[in-house]
Structure formats: C-alpha cells, structure tokens
Amino acid sequence: MAEKKKKPYEIGELDQYLFGQGNHYEIYKKLGAHLVQDGKQKGVYFAVWAPHAQAVSVVGEFNEWDTEANPMKREEPLGIYTCFIPGVKKNQMYKYCIETYSGEQIFKADPYANYAELRPGTASRVTDIENIKWTDTEWMTHRKTWNHKHEPMSVYEAHIGSWMRHPGREDEGFYTYREFARAIAKYIKEMGYTHVELMGIAEHPFDGSWGYQCSGYFSATSRYGSAQELMYLINACHRANIGIIMDFVPVHFVRDDFSLSYFDGTPLYEYEKACDADSQWGTANFNLWREEVRSFLMSAAAFWIDKYHVDGLRMDAISNIIHWHGNKDLGENEGALHFIKRMNYHLSEAYKGVMLIAEDSSDFANVTKATQDGGLGFDYKWDLGWMNDTLKYLEKDPIYRKWHHNNITFSMAYFYSERFIMEFSHDEVVHGKKTIVDKIWGSYEEKFAQLRTLYLYMFTHPGKKLN
C-alpha cells in the first residue's frame, strides 16, 4: 500500500534521508513546534528525534501536563516522533515526556524550540517567527555582493546582560532587546565600529555562562525579550549600517537534565564514552561523528543566518573540534573536522557575504583556506597568539622590554599564513584577570598613555579588529 501523502509541514522520506545523512540544513523547518492549519483546524505540529525511546508524548499548558493526553507517532527509520494537536496557541508552554528503554519517564525541553520560558523555568514555548516585517532589504541585498575581506572591519563584542543595566534593578533589570538596540546603535556610531558581536543570544540556563553553555540552539534567549524583539534589534542595526555577528557554540552543550543530555535516556547528542563526552567546562561534547547531530548543528547555524539575518558566526572553541579535547597530544578528531568542513562549505555557498570566524587557539594550518583547497573553510581566525604576546610585553617594566621585542615582532612572521582578526575579547578580562588597562605596567597615568599606544598599534597592524 502506498504511503499516505505527507502535508507540507510534515516529516517526509526525503527529510528523513537528509537528516540521517547529516545533510539536512533546514531540518528546523520540520522538527520542533510549528503553528499550522490542518484542514479547518488550527494547532501545532510537533516533531522530535528520540530513536531509543519506547514512547513519547507532548505535555503542556494545553493538556494540563497530562502524559497520556497526546501520544506521538513514531516515524521510521530514524525514530522521529510526530503529532498534530489542534487548539494549541502561541506562547503556550510544553515539553516532551519520553519513556526510556528502562521504563523511566523523563521530561525534556524541545531541542528545536524557537522560544523558552524565562529562567529558572525550563519549558519550551510555542512561538511564531514567520511573517516578520523586516526593513533591512538594502543591507541584505548589499551583503550578497559585499567582499568583506577587502573592507575595514572593527567589531565591538558585547554581552547584553552585562553591557548595561537599569540602576537599582540590577538583578531583573537587564536591558531588553529593544532598549539595547537604541543604546548600542548610538554607541557603535560614536566609537566608529562597523559590527557588533553578540554573546549569549541563544537560550541558556545560567546568566554567568554568557551563553557558552547553551540549551536552545534555535531559541532566542527570553531573558531580554521575545524572539521578535531580537529581530527588531538586528533589523535596527542593519538600518544603521551596523553588522551583527553571533557567538555560535558547536562543540559542547549544557548538561542540565531538561536539555539535550541523555535526551532519550541514552547518549544521543553527546559521545557514548564518558572520556569523549566530558568537556573541560563541565559540559557535554557533541558527538560530531553522528550524522543527525551534524544536521542539528548545521541547520542551527543556517537558522540564525536565514531567520535572524545575522551577518557572521563566531564559532567557539574550534581547537576542540580540531583535536580531541583541544589537546594536540590526543590527535586530530577526524569526524569533527569532517563536520566543520561540510558545514562551512555549505554556509559559504548558501549565504554569500556571511562571515565564518574561528576562535581557535591551535597552530593547525589552513583554518582560513577554502575547503576545496584542503582548508577548514573559515573566513577569519582570532589571532590569540598576537593578543597573548602583546599583553605579556606590556606587563613588563620598560627596563626589561628590550629583551622581549620578539613578543611584538613575532606576529609578522606568521601573519599572512591565515586571515586574522586581532582581538582583545571578554576572555582577557574575566575571572579576575584585570582590565586591559590594568594589565599594563606603571602608574595610573602611565598605564593610560601606553593603552593609547597599544590601540594605535592594534589598529595599524594588518588584520580585522575586535574589542
């Protein structure tokens, strides 16, 4: 008997095939929770990948969190569970109730959700990110033909939650996306930057992680407002001719029980062996050898470029993709390298003018060479060596600097081997490391005199800039 014809929003055979091959760059359009109309009924189509589950159901505000009210149908061969629930409305909360192979019931947020309830709550929310009235057409059209490699670029790195707060309301008084949009556009223009790099805009449970321990790879964090308000922020920056770079975390994810960790009762998104899965940050390393996980991350990267119009992805901890646990002595992670080459190739082909940036502390060669030529396919790499050498030099008493001029000159010995971004990022000033000015030798006045020289040197050195 022929298979019943699928509706446009449902998981089809081609979707399953591409997802299982690690080549579905738009699986976010099928998995997750989508407001649809089925005949005369309006509701939500839910779909989730949980191959080792015995059963899955949707629980939420619409069924009083009843684990038996809305069972999901298993789609073979990959173990994707689906169901349509009429009457479910925008902003209603939900989770998946997963019965594991051992018979235990666990409750999980939706990996493909587009929004979540405000922390410390952990439920996903139904939202609608379609039909947004963007007014950045001129910017987006220009971006397709923009050769950013030949243009000056000065990036301002900002974390919305700590960049500025309302006096007297520090705990709950984050600037909203809209408030930040007005303030940051004014600041960027005054300071002469060309781009803003936004930290922590994907959902994450802990404020202090700055978003690097992520739980929602398709979800704008709710701590600053709605998904639509984040779109307003990006649209407003584009209207002011300011580019947006997003911090993207493809290496590891938060271990909290509600999230991706042991999603269907088994190591699904993480490596099966604890020695591979356990990261140095107390998080779980993605199993970048598994094709469905590759589809998940590739489609997440495409999602932010497509739906949120971001102009670049700064990818975190790439040395941990190149080598197991970022340790050269442990050897190259061939599966992870295959993943990053595939993703970068696709993104470069599909989204002309979008920048792919590696935060990479290794000396691995050809990070910014095209994948067709044997490289990793990034457009730029952070020059962490230049940053470390320069700051070490300035920490020294000038009496001793004459013995360490190599800290200043060494960068030009390797600089043209890659396309570099010169950076002084948040990593240099956190955890009691001191501000940039306080790292420098001397009295208060002497520190500032040298700081002015440092930034003059930085901006006359070849390479893009980030502060």
XYZ file of C-alpha atoms in Angstrom:
467
model
C 0.000 0.000 0.000
C 1.342 3.435 -0.930
C 2.325 5.721 1.919
C -0.209 8.416 2.739
C 0.825 11.693 1.141
C 2.555 13.980 3.605
C 1.365 17.506 4.290
C 3.939 20.251 3.537
C 4.848 20.731 7.206
C 5.212 17.018 7.997
C 8.389 14.938 8.040
C 8.783 13.234 4.672
C 11.033 10.480 3.330
C 13.474 13.000 1.858
C 13.669 14.828 5.198
C 14.458 11.586 6.978
C 17.078 10.638 4.410
C 18.889 14.007 4.500
C 18.680 14.197 8.285
C 20.163 10.721 8.616
C 22.915 11.562 6.129
C 23.942 14.673 8.042
C 22.967 16.927 5.151
C 19.634 18.454 6.199
C 20.431 22.132 6.596
C 16.769 23.113 7.056
C 15.550 20.375 9.397
C 14.460 23.158 11.770
C 11.539 23.698 9.390
C 10.218 20.204 10.176
C 11.373 19.351 13.707
C 10.182 21.364 16.695
C 6.784 23.003 17.217
C 5.140 24.730 14.253
C 1.849 26.622 14.143
C -0.068 25.155 11.189
C -3.568 24.684 9.828
C -4.701 21.104 9.265
C -7.893 21.320 7.235
C -10.203 23.570 9.231
C -8.257 23.095 12.448
C -5.516 25.384 13.662
C -2.940 23.966 16.010
C 0.675 22.903 16.365
C 2.626 20.146 14.626
C 5.239 18.672 16.971
C 8.209 16.573 15.849
C 11.177 15.326 17.866
C 14.045 12.886 17.286
C 14.233 10.280 20.070
C 15.281 6.976 18.452
C 15.836 4.960 21.632
C 12.614 5.991 23.373
C 9.849 3.440 23.956
C 7.212 6.171 23.691
C 6.967 9.972 23.531
C 4.079 12.313 24.311
C 3.610 16.086 24.337
C 2.703 17.659 27.663
C 1.880 21.304 28.206
C -0.478 24.032 29.336
C -2.985 22.942 26.709
C -3.475 19.431 28.198
C -2.717 20.156 31.881
C 0.628 18.379 31.518
C -1.129 15.035 31.087
C 1.396 12.428 29.897
C -1.326 10.321 28.241
C -3.332 13.037 26.511
C -1.223 13.496 23.372
C 0.915 10.471 22.439
C 3.188 10.880 19.438
C 3.520 8.558 16.443
C 6.921 7.025 15.715
C 8.200 7.603 12.181
C 10.696 5.073 10.856
C 13.522 4.517 10.123
C 15.108 7.219 12.324
C 12.804 7.269 15.333
C 11.296 10.730 14.828
C 8.065 11.159 16.815
C 5.296 13.414 15.465
C 1.779 14.589 16.264
C -0.639 17.395 15.459
C -2.526 18.904 18.400
C -5.439 21.198 17.475
C -6.130 24.272 19.535
C -2.581 24.825 20.794
C -1.817 28.540 20.739
C 1.182 30.830 20.575
C 3.097 31.322 23.862
C 1.785 28.140 25.473
C 4.436 26.091 27.281
C 5.240 22.459 26.517
C 7.768 19.659 26.968
C 8.239 16.142 25.683
C 7.578 13.253 28.048
C 9.955 10.494 26.996
C 9.634 6.906 28.194
C 13.154 5.498 28.111
C 14.225 1.946 27.298
C 14.257 1.239 31.072
C 10.683 2.447 31.518
C 11.583 5.738 33.224
C 9.689 8.911 32.300
C 11.856 11.988 31.665
C 10.695 15.462 30.670
C 12.693 17.357 28.081
C 12.577 20.798 26.503
C 12.312 20.807 22.716
C 15.800 20.827 21.072
C 14.310 22.666 18.080
C 12.084 25.100 20.028
C 12.158 28.723 18.879
C 11.472 30.120 22.349
C 11.523 29.136 26.028
C 10.054 30.320 29.307
C 12.158 32.712 31.373
C 14.769 31.037 33.552
C 14.707 29.378 36.069
C 11.772 27.780 34.207
C 12.831 25.243 31.587
C 9.764 24.592 29.411
C 9.677 25.412 25.717
C 7.121 27.882 24.348
C 5.234 27.805 21.085
C 6.059 30.911 19.073
C 5.782 32.256 15.552
C 8.897 33.676 13.919
C 7.424 33.773 10.423
C 5.892 36.802 8.703
C 8.185 39.284 10.434
C 8.267 42.682 8.723
C 11.966 43.190 8.061
C 13.015 46.549 6.641
C 16.702 45.788 6.028
C 16.352 44.829 2.365
C 19.034 47.271 1.247
C 21.531 45.831 3.758
C 20.724 42.220 2.878
C 20.982 42.880 -0.855
C 24.346 44.602 -0.432
C 25.624 41.782 1.804
C 25.330 39.233 -1.008
C 27.906 41.118 -3.075
C 29.992 42.550 -0.223
C 33.613 41.440 -0.257
C 34.253 41.772 3.473
C 37.817 40.517 3.086
C 38.748 43.750 1.328
C 36.854 46.120 3.616
C 37.824 47.591 7.004
C 36.133 45.844 9.916
C 36.151 46.812 13.577
C 33.993 44.620 15.813
C 32.614 45.526 19.236
C 31.963 42.445 21.365
C 29.021 42.862 23.752
C 27.059 40.749 26.225
C 23.585 42.274 26.552
C 23.117 41.142 30.140
C 26.224 42.862 31.493
C 26.830 45.653 28.981
C 24.385 47.986 30.716
C 21.670 47.611 33.367
C 18.922 49.714 34.885
C 20.183 51.370 38.105
C 18.593 49.882 41.196
C 17.136 46.941 39.305
C 20.356 45.088 38.528
C 19.012 41.576 39.122
C 15.911 41.751 36.957
C 16.839 44.944 35.181
C 18.552 43.691 32.046
C 18.247 45.933 29.065
C 15.662 44.461 26.733
C 16.477 43.744 23.095
C 14.685 46.980 22.142
C 16.469 49.102 24.744
C 19.806 47.588 23.787
C 19.084 48.290 20.111
C 18.742 52.022 20.742
C 21.734 52.255 23.076
C 24.152 50.102 21.092
C 23.456 51.762 17.737
C 24.292 55.170 19.242
C 27.443 53.820 20.921
C 28.704 51.999 17.813
C 28.332 55.099 15.669
C 30.119 57.286 18.216
C 33.005 54.838 18.551
C 33.427 54.073 14.862
C 32.856 50.316 14.949
C 31.383 48.513 11.943
C 29.949 45.386 13.630
C 28.591 44.141 16.937
C 29.385 40.622 18.099
C 26.572 39.475 20.389
C 27.368 36.987 23.137
C 24.735 34.698 24.597
C 21.663 35.317 22.451
C 20.839 31.597 22.078
C 18.962 30.204 25.092
C 20.987 29.117 28.124
C 20.041 28.489 31.766
C 22.837 30.324 33.642
C 23.419 34.069 33.245
C 27.072 33.782 34.241
C 27.919 31.429 31.382
C 27.473 34.286 28.859
C 25.641 31.759 26.677
C 28.547 29.365 26.161
C 26.661 26.578 27.967
C 23.765 26.521 25.569
C 20.426 24.711 25.903
C 18.426 26.176 22.998
C 20.194 26.168 19.647
C 17.168 27.528 17.773
C 15.818 29.751 20.532
C 16.481 33.438 21.218
C 17.017 33.780 24.948
C 13.896 35.016 26.720
C 15.831 36.925 29.426
C 15.956 40.026 27.175
C 12.568 39.768 25.486
C 10.830 37.918 22.679
C 12.219 36.377 19.505
C 10.523 39.149 17.532
C 12.287 41.766 19.657
C 15.677 40.227 18.891
C 14.742 40.509 15.227
C 13.890 44.170 15.878
C 17.398 44.667 17.349
C 19.135 43.140 14.327
C 16.871 44.980 11.893
C 17.588 48.296 13.660
C 21.353 47.709 13.487
C 21.155 46.900 9.796
C 19.155 50.079 9.190
C 22.012 51.945 10.881
C 24.587 50.123 8.686
C 25.866 48.024 11.585
C 26.603 44.330 11.022
C 25.707 41.600 13.521
C 27.995 38.682 14.387
C 26.653 35.944 16.653
C 28.597 33.729 19.034
C 27.829 30.142 17.996
C 28.822 27.147 20.140
C 29.204 23.962 18.026
C 31.438 21.991 20.419
C 29.574 21.428 23.682
C 26.206 21.904 25.416
C 24.874 22.281 28.942
C 24.344 19.084 30.969
C 21.137 20.178 32.740
C 18.583 17.342 32.852
C 15.876 19.268 30.965
C 18.065 19.801 27.897
C 19.982 17.671 25.371
C 21.878 15.493 27.850
C 20.854 11.816 27.549
C 17.873 13.091 25.612
C 16.064 9.778 25.079
C 17.694 8.027 28.025
C 20.866 7.275 26.063
C 23.872 9.322 24.896
C 22.257 10.835 21.807
C 23.754 14.262 21.213
C 26.908 13.503 23.230
C 29.599 10.871 22.699
C 28.866 7.442 24.153
C 32.180 7.173 26.001
C 32.434 9.434 29.047
C 36.095 10.162 28.288
C 34.997 11.727 24.995
C 31.744 13.282 26.209
C 33.068 15.053 29.316
C 34.353 18.512 28.430
C 36.780 20.728 30.325
C 33.927 23.141 31.107
C 31.671 20.666 32.888
C 29.514 20.380 29.784
C 28.958 17.561 27.280
C 30.815 17.433 23.963
C 28.639 16.993 20.892
C 29.120 13.688 19.085
C 30.239 15.279 15.830
C 30.597 11.862 14.193
C 26.827 11.231 14.349
C 25.063 12.368 11.204
C 21.832 13.501 12.905
C 23.865 15.677 15.279
C 25.664 17.164 12.304
C 22.295 18.007 10.731
C 21.190 19.553 14.037
C 24.192 21.893 14.258
C 24.401 22.719 10.565
C 20.726 23.632 10.464
C 21.132 25.682 13.676
C 23.871 27.730 12.002
C 21.734 28.189 8.890
C 18.711 29.056 11.049
C 20.303 32.148 12.599
C 21.550 33.389 9.236
C 18.246 32.727 7.497
C 15.656 33.667 10.120
C 17.554 36.302 12.126
C 19.667 37.834 9.338
C 22.942 37.579 11.285
C 25.946 38.566 9.193
C 28.521 36.255 10.719
C 29.060 33.370 13.092
C 31.975 33.433 15.501
C 32.404 29.764 16.361
C 33.644 28.999 19.835
C 36.445 26.594 20.859
C 37.420 25.380 17.385
C 40.652 23.903 18.771
C 38.381 21.363 20.495
C 36.997 20.398 17.087
C 40.460 20.069 15.565
C 41.946 17.972 18.383
C 40.246 15.750 20.942
C 39.603 17.973 23.985
C 41.705 20.654 22.312
C 44.834 18.646 23.126
C 47.262 18.165 20.264
C 48.767 15.126 22.022
C 45.415 13.312 21.779
C 45.371 13.602 17.984
C 43.009 15.061 15.424
C 39.269 14.450 15.749
C 38.669 13.364 12.167
C 34.882 13.179 12.488
C 34.661 16.668 13.922
C 36.956 18.036 11.211
C 34.767 16.422 8.564
C 31.730 18.076 10.157
C 33.199 21.576 10.283
C 34.411 21.403 6.674
C 30.983 20.263 5.496
C 29.165 22.954 7.438
C 31.476 25.772 6.377
C 31.319 24.734 2.735
C 27.529 24.732 2.744
C 27.187 28.030 4.612
C 29.697 29.728 2.301
C 27.815 28.525 -0.768
C 24.308 29.208 0.539
C 24.864 32.581 2.231
C 27.176 34.809 0.252
C 28.751 37.596 2.261
C 28.221 35.933 5.652
C 31.423 35.645 7.714
C 32.574 32.418 9.372
C 35.046 33.119 12.187
C 37.073 30.611 14.197
C 38.030 31.181 17.821
C 40.981 28.821 17.583
C 43.987 28.683 19.901
C 45.783 25.910 17.988
C 48.549 26.180 15.385
C 46.601 23.952 12.990
C 47.290 25.001 9.394
C 44.847 26.305 6.785
C 41.974 27.202 9.089
C 41.001 30.045 6.738
C 41.716 28.237 3.488
C 38.757 27.099 1.359
C 37.580 23.531 1.936
C 38.057 22.802 -1.768
C 41.759 23.566 -1.238
C 42.113 21.394 1.851
C 41.315 24.026 4.491
C 38.615 24.253 7.154
C 36.686 26.897 5.239
C 36.629 29.742 7.769
C 36.902 33.341 6.592
C 38.842 34.521 9.638
C 40.644 33.234 12.698
C 41.172 35.046 16.002
C 44.874 35.832 16.494
C 45.140 34.679 20.103
C 48.914 34.428 19.825
C 49.219 38.126 18.987
C 46.962 39.001 21.923
C 48.959 36.928 24.415
C 52.372 38.125 23.179
C 51.360 41.788 23.143
C 49.880 41.759 26.644
C 52.896 39.873 28.037
C 55.144 42.571 26.593
C 53.142 45.421 28.118
C 53.021 43.787 31.543
C 56.820 44.121 31.803
C 58.722 47.048 33.238
C 60.114 49.046 30.260
C 63.608 48.363 31.614
C 63.202 44.712 30.621
C 61.196 45.096 27.429
C 64.313 45.362 25.248
C 64.890 41.646 25.914
C 61.366 40.787 24.732
C 60.878 42.695 21.482
C 60.176 39.341 19.842
C 56.748 39.441 21.536
C 55.950 42.424 19.340
C 57.662 41.382 16.101
C 56.723 37.676 16.021
C 53.198 38.188 14.689
C 54.519 39.336 11.318
C 56.446 36.067 10.944
C 53.200 34.103 10.610
C 50.522 36.713 9.964
C 49.933 36.068 6.268
C 49.522 32.312 6.739
C 45.855 32.918 7.697
C 43.292 35.737 7.623
C 43.351 37.020 11.189
C 41.202 39.128 13.478
C 43.240 40.970 16.111
C 41.239 40.650 19.314
C 41.027 41.766 22.902
C 37.914 39.849 23.915
C 35.981 39.127 27.097
C 38.311 36.163 27.764
C 41.162 38.548 28.570
C 39.325 40.476 31.285
C 37.192 37.900 33.154
C 37.750 35.776 36.282
C 39.945 38.382 37.960
C 42.335 38.729 35.015
C 42.144 42.568 35.220
C 41.014 45.028 32.589
C 43.252 45.658 29.592
C 44.476 48.959 31.041
C 45.229 47.409 34.433
C 47.337 44.650 32.868
C 49.827 47.259 31.663
C 52.888 48.181 33.769
C 53.090 51.515 35.523
C 51.153 54.149 37.440
C 47.587 55.042 36.570
C 48.676 57.804 34.189
C 51.428 55.670 32.660
C 49.021 52.809 32.039
C 46.685 55.056 30.045
C 49.492 56.551 27.978
C 50.587 53.043 26.996
C 46.997 51.976 26.398
C 46.571 54.708 23.791
C 49.739 53.481 22.102
C 48.505 49.881 22.291
C 45.272 50.649 20.452
C 47.103 52.765 17.873
C 49.416 49.798 17.297
C 46.453 47.406 17.105
C 44.605 49.480 14.511
C 47.678 49.953 12.310
C 48.603 46.256 12.448
C 47.282 44.231 9.475
C 44.043 42.342 10.138
C 40.453 42.974 11.232
C 39.889 44.234 14.783
C 37.765 43.174 17.765
C 37.448 44.755 21.200
